[in-house]
XYZ file of C-alpha atoms in Angstrom:
533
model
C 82.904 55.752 -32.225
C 84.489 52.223 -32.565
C 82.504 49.378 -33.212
C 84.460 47.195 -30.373
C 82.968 48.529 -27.393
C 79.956 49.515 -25.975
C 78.785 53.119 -26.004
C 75.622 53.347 -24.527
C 73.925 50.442 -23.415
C 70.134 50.717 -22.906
C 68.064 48.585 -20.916
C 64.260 48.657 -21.037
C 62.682 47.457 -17.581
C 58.806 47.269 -18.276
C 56.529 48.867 -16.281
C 59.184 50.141 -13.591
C 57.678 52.176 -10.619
C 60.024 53.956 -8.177
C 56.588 52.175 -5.648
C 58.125 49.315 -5.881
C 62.249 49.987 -7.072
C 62.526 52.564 -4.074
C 60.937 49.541 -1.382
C 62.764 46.920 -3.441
C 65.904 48.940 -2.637
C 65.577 49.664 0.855
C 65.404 46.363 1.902
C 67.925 44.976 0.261
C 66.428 42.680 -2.775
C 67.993 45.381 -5.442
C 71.425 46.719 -3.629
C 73.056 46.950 -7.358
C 70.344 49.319 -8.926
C 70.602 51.106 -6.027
C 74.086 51.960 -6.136
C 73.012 52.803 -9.734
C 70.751 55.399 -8.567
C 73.068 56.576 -6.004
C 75.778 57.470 -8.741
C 73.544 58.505 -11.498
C 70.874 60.701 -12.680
C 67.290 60.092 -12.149
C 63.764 60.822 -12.941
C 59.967 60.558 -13.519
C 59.393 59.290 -16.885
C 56.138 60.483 -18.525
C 54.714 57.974 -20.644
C 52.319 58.348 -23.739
C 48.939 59.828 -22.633
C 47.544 56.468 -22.713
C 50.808 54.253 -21.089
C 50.704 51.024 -23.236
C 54.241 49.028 -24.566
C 53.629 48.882 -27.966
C 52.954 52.987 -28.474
C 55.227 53.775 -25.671
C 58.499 51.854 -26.380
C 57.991 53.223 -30.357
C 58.112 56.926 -29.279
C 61.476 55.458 -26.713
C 62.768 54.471 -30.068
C 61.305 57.394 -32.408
C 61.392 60.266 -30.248
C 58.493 61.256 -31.813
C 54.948 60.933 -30.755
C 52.148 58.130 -31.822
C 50.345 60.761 -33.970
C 53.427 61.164 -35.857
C 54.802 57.283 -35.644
C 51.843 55.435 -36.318
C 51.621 52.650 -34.003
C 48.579 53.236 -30.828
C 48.275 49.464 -29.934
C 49.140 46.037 -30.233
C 46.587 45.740 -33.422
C 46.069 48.217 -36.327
C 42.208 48.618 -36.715
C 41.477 48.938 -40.624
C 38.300 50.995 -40.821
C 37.620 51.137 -44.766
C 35.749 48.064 -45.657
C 32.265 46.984 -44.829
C 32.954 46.153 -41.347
C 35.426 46.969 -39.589
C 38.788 44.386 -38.538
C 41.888 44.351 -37.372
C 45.420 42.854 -37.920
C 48.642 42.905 -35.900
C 50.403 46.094 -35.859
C 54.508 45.354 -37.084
C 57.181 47.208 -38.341
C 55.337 48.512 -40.834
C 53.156 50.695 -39.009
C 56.549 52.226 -37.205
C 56.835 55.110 -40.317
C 59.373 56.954 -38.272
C 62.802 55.521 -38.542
C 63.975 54.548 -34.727
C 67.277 55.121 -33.052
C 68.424 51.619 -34.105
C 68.316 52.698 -37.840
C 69.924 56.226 -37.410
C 72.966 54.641 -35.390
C 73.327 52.345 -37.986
C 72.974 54.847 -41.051
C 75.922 56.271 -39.115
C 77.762 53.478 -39.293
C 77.642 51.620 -36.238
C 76.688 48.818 -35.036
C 73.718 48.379 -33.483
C 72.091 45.464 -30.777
C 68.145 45.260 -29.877
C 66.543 42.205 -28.221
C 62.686 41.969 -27.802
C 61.073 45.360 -28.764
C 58.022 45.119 -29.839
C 56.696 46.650 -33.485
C 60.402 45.561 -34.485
C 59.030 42.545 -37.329
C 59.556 42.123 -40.187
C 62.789 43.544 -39.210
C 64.214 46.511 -41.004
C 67.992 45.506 -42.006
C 70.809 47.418 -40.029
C 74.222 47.340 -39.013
C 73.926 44.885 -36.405
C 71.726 42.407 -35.054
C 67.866 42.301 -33.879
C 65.625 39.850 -31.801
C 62.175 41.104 -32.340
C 59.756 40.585 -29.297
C 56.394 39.441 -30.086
C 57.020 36.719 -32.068
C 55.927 33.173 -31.480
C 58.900 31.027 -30.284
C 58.039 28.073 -33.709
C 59.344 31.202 -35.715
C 61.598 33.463 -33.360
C 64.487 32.077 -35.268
C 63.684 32.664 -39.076
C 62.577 35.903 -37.159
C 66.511 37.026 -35.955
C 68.588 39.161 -38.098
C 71.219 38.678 -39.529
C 70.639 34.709 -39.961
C 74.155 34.284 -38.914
C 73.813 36.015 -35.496
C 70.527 32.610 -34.875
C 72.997 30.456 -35.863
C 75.849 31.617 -33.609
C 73.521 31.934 -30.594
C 72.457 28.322 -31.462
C 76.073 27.019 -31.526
C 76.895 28.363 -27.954
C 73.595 27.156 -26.641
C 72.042 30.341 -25.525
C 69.139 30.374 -27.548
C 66.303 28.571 -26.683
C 62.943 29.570 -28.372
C 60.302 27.783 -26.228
C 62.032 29.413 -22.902
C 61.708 32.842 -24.889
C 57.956 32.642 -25.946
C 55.018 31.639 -22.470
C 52.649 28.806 -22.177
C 49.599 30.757 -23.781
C 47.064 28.181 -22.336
C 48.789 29.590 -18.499
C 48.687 33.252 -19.843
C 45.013 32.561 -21.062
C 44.110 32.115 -17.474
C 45.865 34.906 -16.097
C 44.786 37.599 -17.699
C 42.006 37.689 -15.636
C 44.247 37.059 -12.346
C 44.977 34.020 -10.593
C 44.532 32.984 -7.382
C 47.426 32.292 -4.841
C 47.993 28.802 -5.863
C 48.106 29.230 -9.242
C 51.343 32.439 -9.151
C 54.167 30.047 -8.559
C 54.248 28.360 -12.550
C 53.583 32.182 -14.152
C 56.584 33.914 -11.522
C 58.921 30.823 -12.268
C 58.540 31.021 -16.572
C 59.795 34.823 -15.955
C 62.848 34.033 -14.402
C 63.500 31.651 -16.554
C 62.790 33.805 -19.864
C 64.707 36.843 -18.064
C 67.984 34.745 -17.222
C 67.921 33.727 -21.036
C 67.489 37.155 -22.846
C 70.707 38.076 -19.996
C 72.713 35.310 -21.487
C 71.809 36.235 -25.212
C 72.738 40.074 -24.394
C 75.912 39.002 -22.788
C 77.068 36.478 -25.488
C 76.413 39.035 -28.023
C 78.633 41.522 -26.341
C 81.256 39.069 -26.537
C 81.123 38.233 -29.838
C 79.517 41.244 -31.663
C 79.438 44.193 -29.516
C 77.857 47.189 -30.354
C 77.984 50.483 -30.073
C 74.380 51.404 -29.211
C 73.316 47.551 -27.335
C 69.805 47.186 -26.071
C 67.482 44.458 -24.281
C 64.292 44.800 -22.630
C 62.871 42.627 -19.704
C 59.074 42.876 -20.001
C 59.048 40.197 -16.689
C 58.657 43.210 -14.400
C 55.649 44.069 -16.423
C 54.345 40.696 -16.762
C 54.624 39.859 -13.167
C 53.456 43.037 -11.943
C 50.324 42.610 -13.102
C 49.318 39.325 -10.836
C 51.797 39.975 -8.310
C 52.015 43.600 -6.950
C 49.923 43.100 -4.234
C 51.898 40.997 -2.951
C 55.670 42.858 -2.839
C 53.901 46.424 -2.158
C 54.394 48.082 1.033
C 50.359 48.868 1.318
C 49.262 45.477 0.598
C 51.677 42.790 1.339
C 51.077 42.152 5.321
C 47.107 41.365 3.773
C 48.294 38.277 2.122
C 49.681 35.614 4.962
C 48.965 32.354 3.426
C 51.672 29.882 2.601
C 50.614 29.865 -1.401
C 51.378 33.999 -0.770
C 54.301 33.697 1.048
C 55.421 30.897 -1.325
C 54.769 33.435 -4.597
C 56.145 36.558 -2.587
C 59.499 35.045 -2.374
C 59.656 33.930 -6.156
C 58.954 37.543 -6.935
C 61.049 38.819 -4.620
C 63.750 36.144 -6.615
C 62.848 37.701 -9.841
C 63.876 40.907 -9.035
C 67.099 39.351 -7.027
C 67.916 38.134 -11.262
C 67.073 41.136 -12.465
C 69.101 43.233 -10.386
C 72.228 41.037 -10.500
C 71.459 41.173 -14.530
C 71.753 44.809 -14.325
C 75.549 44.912 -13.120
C 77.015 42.416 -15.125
C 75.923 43.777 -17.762
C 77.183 47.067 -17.085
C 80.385 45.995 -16.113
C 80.144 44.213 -19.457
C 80.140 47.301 -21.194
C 82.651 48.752 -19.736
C 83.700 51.885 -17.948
C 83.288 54.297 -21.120
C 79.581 53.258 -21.621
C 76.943 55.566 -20.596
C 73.898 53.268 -19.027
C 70.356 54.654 -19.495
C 67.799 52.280 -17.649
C 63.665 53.174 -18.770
C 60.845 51.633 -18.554
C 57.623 52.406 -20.664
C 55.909 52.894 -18.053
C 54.773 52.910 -14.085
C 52.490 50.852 -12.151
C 50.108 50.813 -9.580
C 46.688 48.779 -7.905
C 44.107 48.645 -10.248
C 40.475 49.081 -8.500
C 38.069 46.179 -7.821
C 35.880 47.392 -10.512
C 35.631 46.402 -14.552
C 33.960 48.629 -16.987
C 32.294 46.457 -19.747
C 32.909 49.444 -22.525
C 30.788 47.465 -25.213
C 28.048 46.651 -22.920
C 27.665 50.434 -21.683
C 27.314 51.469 -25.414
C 24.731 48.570 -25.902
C 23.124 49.905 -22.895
C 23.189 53.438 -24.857
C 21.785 52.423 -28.290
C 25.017 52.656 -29.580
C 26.315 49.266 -29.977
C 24.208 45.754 -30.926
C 25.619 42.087 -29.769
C 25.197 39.231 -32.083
C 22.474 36.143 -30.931
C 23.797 34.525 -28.217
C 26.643 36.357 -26.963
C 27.083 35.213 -23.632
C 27.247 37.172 -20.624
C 30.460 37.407 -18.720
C 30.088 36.687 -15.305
C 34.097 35.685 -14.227
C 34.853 40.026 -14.209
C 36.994 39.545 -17.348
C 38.605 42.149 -20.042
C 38.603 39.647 -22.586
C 37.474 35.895 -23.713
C 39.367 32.941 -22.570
C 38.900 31.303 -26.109
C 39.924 31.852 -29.601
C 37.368 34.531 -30.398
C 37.704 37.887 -31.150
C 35.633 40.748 -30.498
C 34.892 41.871 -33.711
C 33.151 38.315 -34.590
C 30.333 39.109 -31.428
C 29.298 42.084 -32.378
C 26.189 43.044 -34.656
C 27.445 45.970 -37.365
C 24.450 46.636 -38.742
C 23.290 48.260 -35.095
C 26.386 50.028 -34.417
C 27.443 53.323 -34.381
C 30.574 52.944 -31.509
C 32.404 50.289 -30.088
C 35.586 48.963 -28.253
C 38.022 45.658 -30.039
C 40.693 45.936 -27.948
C 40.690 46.390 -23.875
C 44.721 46.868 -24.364
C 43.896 50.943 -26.043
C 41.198 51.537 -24.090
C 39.991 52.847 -27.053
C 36.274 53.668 -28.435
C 36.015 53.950 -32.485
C 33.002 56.048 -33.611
C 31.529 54.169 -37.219
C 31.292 56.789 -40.013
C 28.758 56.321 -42.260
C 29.842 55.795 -46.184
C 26.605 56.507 -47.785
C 23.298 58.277 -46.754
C 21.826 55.094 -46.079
C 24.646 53.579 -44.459
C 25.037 52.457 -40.876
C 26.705 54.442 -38.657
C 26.878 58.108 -38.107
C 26.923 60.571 -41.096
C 29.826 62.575 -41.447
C 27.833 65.955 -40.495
C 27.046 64.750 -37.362
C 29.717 63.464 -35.852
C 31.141 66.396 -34.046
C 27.786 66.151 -32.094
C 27.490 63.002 -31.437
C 31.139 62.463 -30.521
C 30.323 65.520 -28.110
C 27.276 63.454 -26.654
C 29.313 60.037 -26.568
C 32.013 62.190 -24.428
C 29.500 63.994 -21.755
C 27.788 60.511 -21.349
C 30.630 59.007 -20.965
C 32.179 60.698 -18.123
C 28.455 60.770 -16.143
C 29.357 57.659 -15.857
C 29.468 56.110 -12.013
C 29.982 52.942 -10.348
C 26.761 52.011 -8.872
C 28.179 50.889 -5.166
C 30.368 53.772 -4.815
C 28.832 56.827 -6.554
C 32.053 57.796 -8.081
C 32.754 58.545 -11.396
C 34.656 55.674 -13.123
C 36.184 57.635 -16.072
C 39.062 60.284 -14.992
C 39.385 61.534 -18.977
C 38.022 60.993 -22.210
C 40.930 62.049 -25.007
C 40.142 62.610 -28.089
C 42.460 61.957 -31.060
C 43.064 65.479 -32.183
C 44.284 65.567 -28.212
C 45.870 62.451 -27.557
C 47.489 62.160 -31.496
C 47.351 64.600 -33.392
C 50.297 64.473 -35.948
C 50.616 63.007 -39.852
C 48.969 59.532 -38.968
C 46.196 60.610 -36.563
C 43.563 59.551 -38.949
C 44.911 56.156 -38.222
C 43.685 56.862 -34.135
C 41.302 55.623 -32.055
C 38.301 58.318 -32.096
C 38.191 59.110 -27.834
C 40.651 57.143 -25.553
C 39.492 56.816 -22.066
C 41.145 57.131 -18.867
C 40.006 55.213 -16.082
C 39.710 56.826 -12.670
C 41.911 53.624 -11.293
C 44.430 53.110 -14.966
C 42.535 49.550 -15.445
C 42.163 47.974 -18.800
C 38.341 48.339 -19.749
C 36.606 44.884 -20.989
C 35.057 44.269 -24.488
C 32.863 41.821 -23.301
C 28.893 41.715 -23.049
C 27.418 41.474 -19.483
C 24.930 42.184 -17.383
C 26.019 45.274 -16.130
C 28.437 47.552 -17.724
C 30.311 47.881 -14.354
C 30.862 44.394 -12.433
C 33.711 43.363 -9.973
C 36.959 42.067 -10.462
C 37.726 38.192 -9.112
C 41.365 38.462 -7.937
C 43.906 41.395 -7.159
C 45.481 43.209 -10.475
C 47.732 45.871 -10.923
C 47.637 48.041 -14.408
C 50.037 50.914 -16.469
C 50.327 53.988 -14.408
C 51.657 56.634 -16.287
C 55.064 58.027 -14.180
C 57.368 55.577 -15.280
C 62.063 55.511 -14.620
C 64.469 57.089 -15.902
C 67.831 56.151 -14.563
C 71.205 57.394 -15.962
C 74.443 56.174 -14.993
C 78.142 56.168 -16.457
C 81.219 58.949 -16.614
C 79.615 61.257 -18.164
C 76.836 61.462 -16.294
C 75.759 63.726 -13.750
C 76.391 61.718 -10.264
C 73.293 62.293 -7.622
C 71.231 64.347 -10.164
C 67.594 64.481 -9.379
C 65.877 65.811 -12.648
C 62.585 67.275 -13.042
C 60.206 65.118 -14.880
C 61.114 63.683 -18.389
C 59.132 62.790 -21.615
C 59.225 59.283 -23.218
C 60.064 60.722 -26.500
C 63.069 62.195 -24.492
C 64.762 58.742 -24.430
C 65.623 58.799 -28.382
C 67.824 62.351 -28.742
C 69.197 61.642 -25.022
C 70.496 58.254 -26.376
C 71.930 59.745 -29.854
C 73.822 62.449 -27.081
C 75.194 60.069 -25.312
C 76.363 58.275 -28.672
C 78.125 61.133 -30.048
C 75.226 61.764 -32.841
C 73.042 64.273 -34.028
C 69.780 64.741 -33.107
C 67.243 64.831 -36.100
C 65.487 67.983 -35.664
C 62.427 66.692 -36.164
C 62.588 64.470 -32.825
C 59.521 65.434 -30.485
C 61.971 64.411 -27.880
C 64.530 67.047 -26.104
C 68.267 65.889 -25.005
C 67.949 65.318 -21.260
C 70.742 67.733 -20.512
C 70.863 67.863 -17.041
C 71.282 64.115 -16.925
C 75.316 64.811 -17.720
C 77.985 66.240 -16.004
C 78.940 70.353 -16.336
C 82.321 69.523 -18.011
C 80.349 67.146 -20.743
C 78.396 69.524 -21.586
C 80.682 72.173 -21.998
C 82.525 70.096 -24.394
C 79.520 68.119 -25.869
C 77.105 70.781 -27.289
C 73.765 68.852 -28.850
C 74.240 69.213 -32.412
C 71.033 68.645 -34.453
C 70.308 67.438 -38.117
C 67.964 67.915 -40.897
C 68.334 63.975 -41.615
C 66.215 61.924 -40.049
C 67.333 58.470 -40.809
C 65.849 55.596 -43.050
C 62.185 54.903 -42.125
C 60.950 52.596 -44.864
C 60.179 48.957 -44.161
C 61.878 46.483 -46.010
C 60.045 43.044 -45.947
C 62.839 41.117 -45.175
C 60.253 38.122 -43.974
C 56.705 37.737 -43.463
C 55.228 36.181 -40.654
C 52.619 33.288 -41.862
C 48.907 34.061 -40.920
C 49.459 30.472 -38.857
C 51.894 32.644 -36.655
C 50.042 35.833 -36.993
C 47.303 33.814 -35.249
C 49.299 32.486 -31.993
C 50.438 36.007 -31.337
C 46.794 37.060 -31.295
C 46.418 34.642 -29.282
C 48.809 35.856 -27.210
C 47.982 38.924 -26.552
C 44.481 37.660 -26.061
C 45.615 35.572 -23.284
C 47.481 38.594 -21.534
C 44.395 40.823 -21.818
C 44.971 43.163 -24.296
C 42.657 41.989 -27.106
């Protein structure tokens, strides 16, 4: 496989949903990507049991599942000292090498732009943007320094229009009305078209054989904004701030779209395209469930004095505070730090004084916590408000499932529950949001693939082996993930068996940087503002 051209190209579209792609489509907004479809393969991607970036787009990269690659959030909760805290999750937590690495280790050159989980970045053949990274540092972020400086040179790279306004994002986590869409729409077209002209500069003048960007806009925009560009919805929104916002989304996806086939045609006609997101999308309910405040409600969690109630229906705070800091660990047993996991972490007892639960009783009163938990109903409706309750020997079991969240709940609707102290544990939601469905995209196109295939439902992990395939490479046997098969033509396969190896790849981090606590802190912030902490 030469180094000088392009040999798969993969492009992450976050939170993709054939809802809105298949509309988008019809009517003309997306005519590229659906001449994609037309001459590809296609299918339902399953995300991770619980469909979040971070845990889905490292099993894209691992083929292997969180229980085995170690990352389950945007934060890694550390559970051994007094109380408990958290701290970013980064590279470090990935402890499965990823595709990038075993491309590399076979002596290619390799591309990735904005994954998360991808700092400090773990040297290879090529060059790596990580995403999640706080624009004042993005560049002593980049390797190889040389690529920053080159991107720099040509005028491509522009930190501030690659990083959001986190007092804007602050706000809209919790939604924002009509009038206030136009500002958080307009940044995403503006951060898209610049990750397109990175990509594309970078295939000029160090193309790789396995190249890779992700647009986490559709995601991002999604959340505020589906209402407004879905079928079932859109004629209920008629005002001129909607109308206004409809078309700027409707311009996003215009980008996007025309993004899509120049950088295909950029890669050439001997490139095999795979197009994924993480995951799907759909309406989230008009409903919050205030996880900490049930448990309070249940003996099972105590607030701090003077933890205010939340009466604005948010997941999260608006300021720089974090969960941990409002709760009161000497009266609790269970709790909830991040809304982003949907997660519930049972405390263990370390002595036979010590507060918590002792060891010999937790498989009871994890058992209890679980049966109370889904008795749980929304006041106004009746209905029950959690679908699932997962624990981790369901939803992670593998080598680093100690690591796991305790239960991980599924919402009837997919929302994001909130960590915040109120009133009632179930209260409404101020403007229209959409959250992470789990049937995500899987779209294949290129000359070896199969034209108009319509596979059966695909895996996440399946992403990692199908890319190696499609590179020529073996598949580490201890990949999760199967080849999607189907996805190419008869007469590839005949010729292209999938060959599998024992080798696996590097995994281990190497600290080529460390991000200052200053920066650690604006990326909490971060995802604070977006809702996940």
């Amino acid at each position: 496989m030469a180094d000088d051209q392009v040999k798969v190209l993969l492009i992450g579209l976050d939170g993709a949903t054939y809802n809105l792609i298949e509309p988008l489509v019809a009517e003309g907004v997306m005519p590229n990507l659906g001449r994609i479809m037309q001459n590809g393969a296609r299918s339902v991607l399953r995300s991770t049991m619980h469909p979040l970036t971070p845990l889905d787009r490292a099993t894209l990269m691992t083929g292997r599942t969180p229980g085995n690659h170690g990352v389950f959030d945007f934060i890694r909760v550390e559970r051994d000292g007094e109380i408990p805290t958290y701290t970013l999750a980064t590279s470090a937590d990935l402890k499965v090498p990823t595709i990038w690495q075993i491309v590399s280790d076979a002596g290619h050159r390799v591309t990735t732009l904005n994954y998360p989980t991808m700092f400090p970045v773990k040297k290879v053949n090529g060059v790596v943007i990580p995403g999640y990274v706080p624009w004042s540092y993005l560049g002593r972020a980049i390797y190889p320094r040389s690529a920053f400086q080159m991107l720099k040179e040509k005028g491509v790279f522009k930190a501030r229009e690659l990083s959001t306004d986190w007092q804007h994002e602050r706000k809209a986590v919790q939604g924002l009305s009509e009038n206030q869409l136009d500002d958080w729409v307009e940044f995403h077209i503006a951060r898209e078209r610049r990750w397109f002209e990175i990509l594309m500069t970078l295939m000029e003048d160090q193309p790789s054989a396995l190249t890779s960007v992700l647009f986490d806009g559709v995601d991002r925009i999604q959340h505020l904004c589906y209402h407004l560009i879905d079928p079932a919805t859109r004629d209920d929104y008629q005002t001129e701030d909607a109308k206004r916002s409809r078309e700027l989304v409707l311009q996003y996806f215009r980008d996007v779209d025309n993004y899509l086939a120049a950088m295909i045609d950029k890669a050439g006609p001997d490139a095999q395209v795979i197009i994924a997101s993480d995951h799907g999308f759909t309406r989230s309910g008009s409903r919050i469930f205030y996880a900490n405040t049930w448990l309070e409600k249940n003996g099972m969690l105590g607030w701090k004095a003077d933890v205010p109630m939340d009466d604005q229906g948010r997941v999260a705070l608006d300021e720089n505070t974090e969960a941990s800091t409002l709760i009161d660990w000497d009266a609790t047993k269970a709790y909830s730090l991040s809304s982003s996991s949907n997660a519930i972490f049972i405390r263990q007892a370390s002595t036979k004084d010590g507060v918590g639960v002792q060891p010999e009783d937790y498989a009871a009163f994890r058992d209890d916590l679980i049966a109370k938990l889904l008795a749980v109903t929304d006041p106004d409706t009746g209905k029950p408000v959690i679908k699932h309750v997962f624990t981790r020997e369901e939803a992670f079991a593998g080598s680093e499932m100690a690591r796991a969240p305790d239960l991980t709940l599924q919402l009837h609707d997919y929302s994001f529950l909130s960590v915040l102290r109120a009133q009632d544990p179930i209260m409404n939601r101020r403007f229209p949001y959409a959250t992470h469905h789990p049937d995500g995209v899987f779209i294949a196109v290129g000359r070896n693939i199969n034209a108009g295939a319509e596979l059966g439902p695909m895996n996440i992990a399946d992403i990692a082996p199908t890319v190696l395939h499609a590179a020529g490479l073996e598949v580490p046997t201890v990949m999760e993930g199967l080849v999607a098969e189907e996805a190419f033509t008869p007469a590839y396969r005949a010729t292209h068996p999938v060959r599998h190896t024992e080798q696996s790849g590097t995994s281990s981090p190497e600290d080529v940087q460390e991000l200052p606590a200053n920066q650690q802190a604006q990326i909490r912030e971060r995802l604070k503002s977006l809702g996940y902490l």
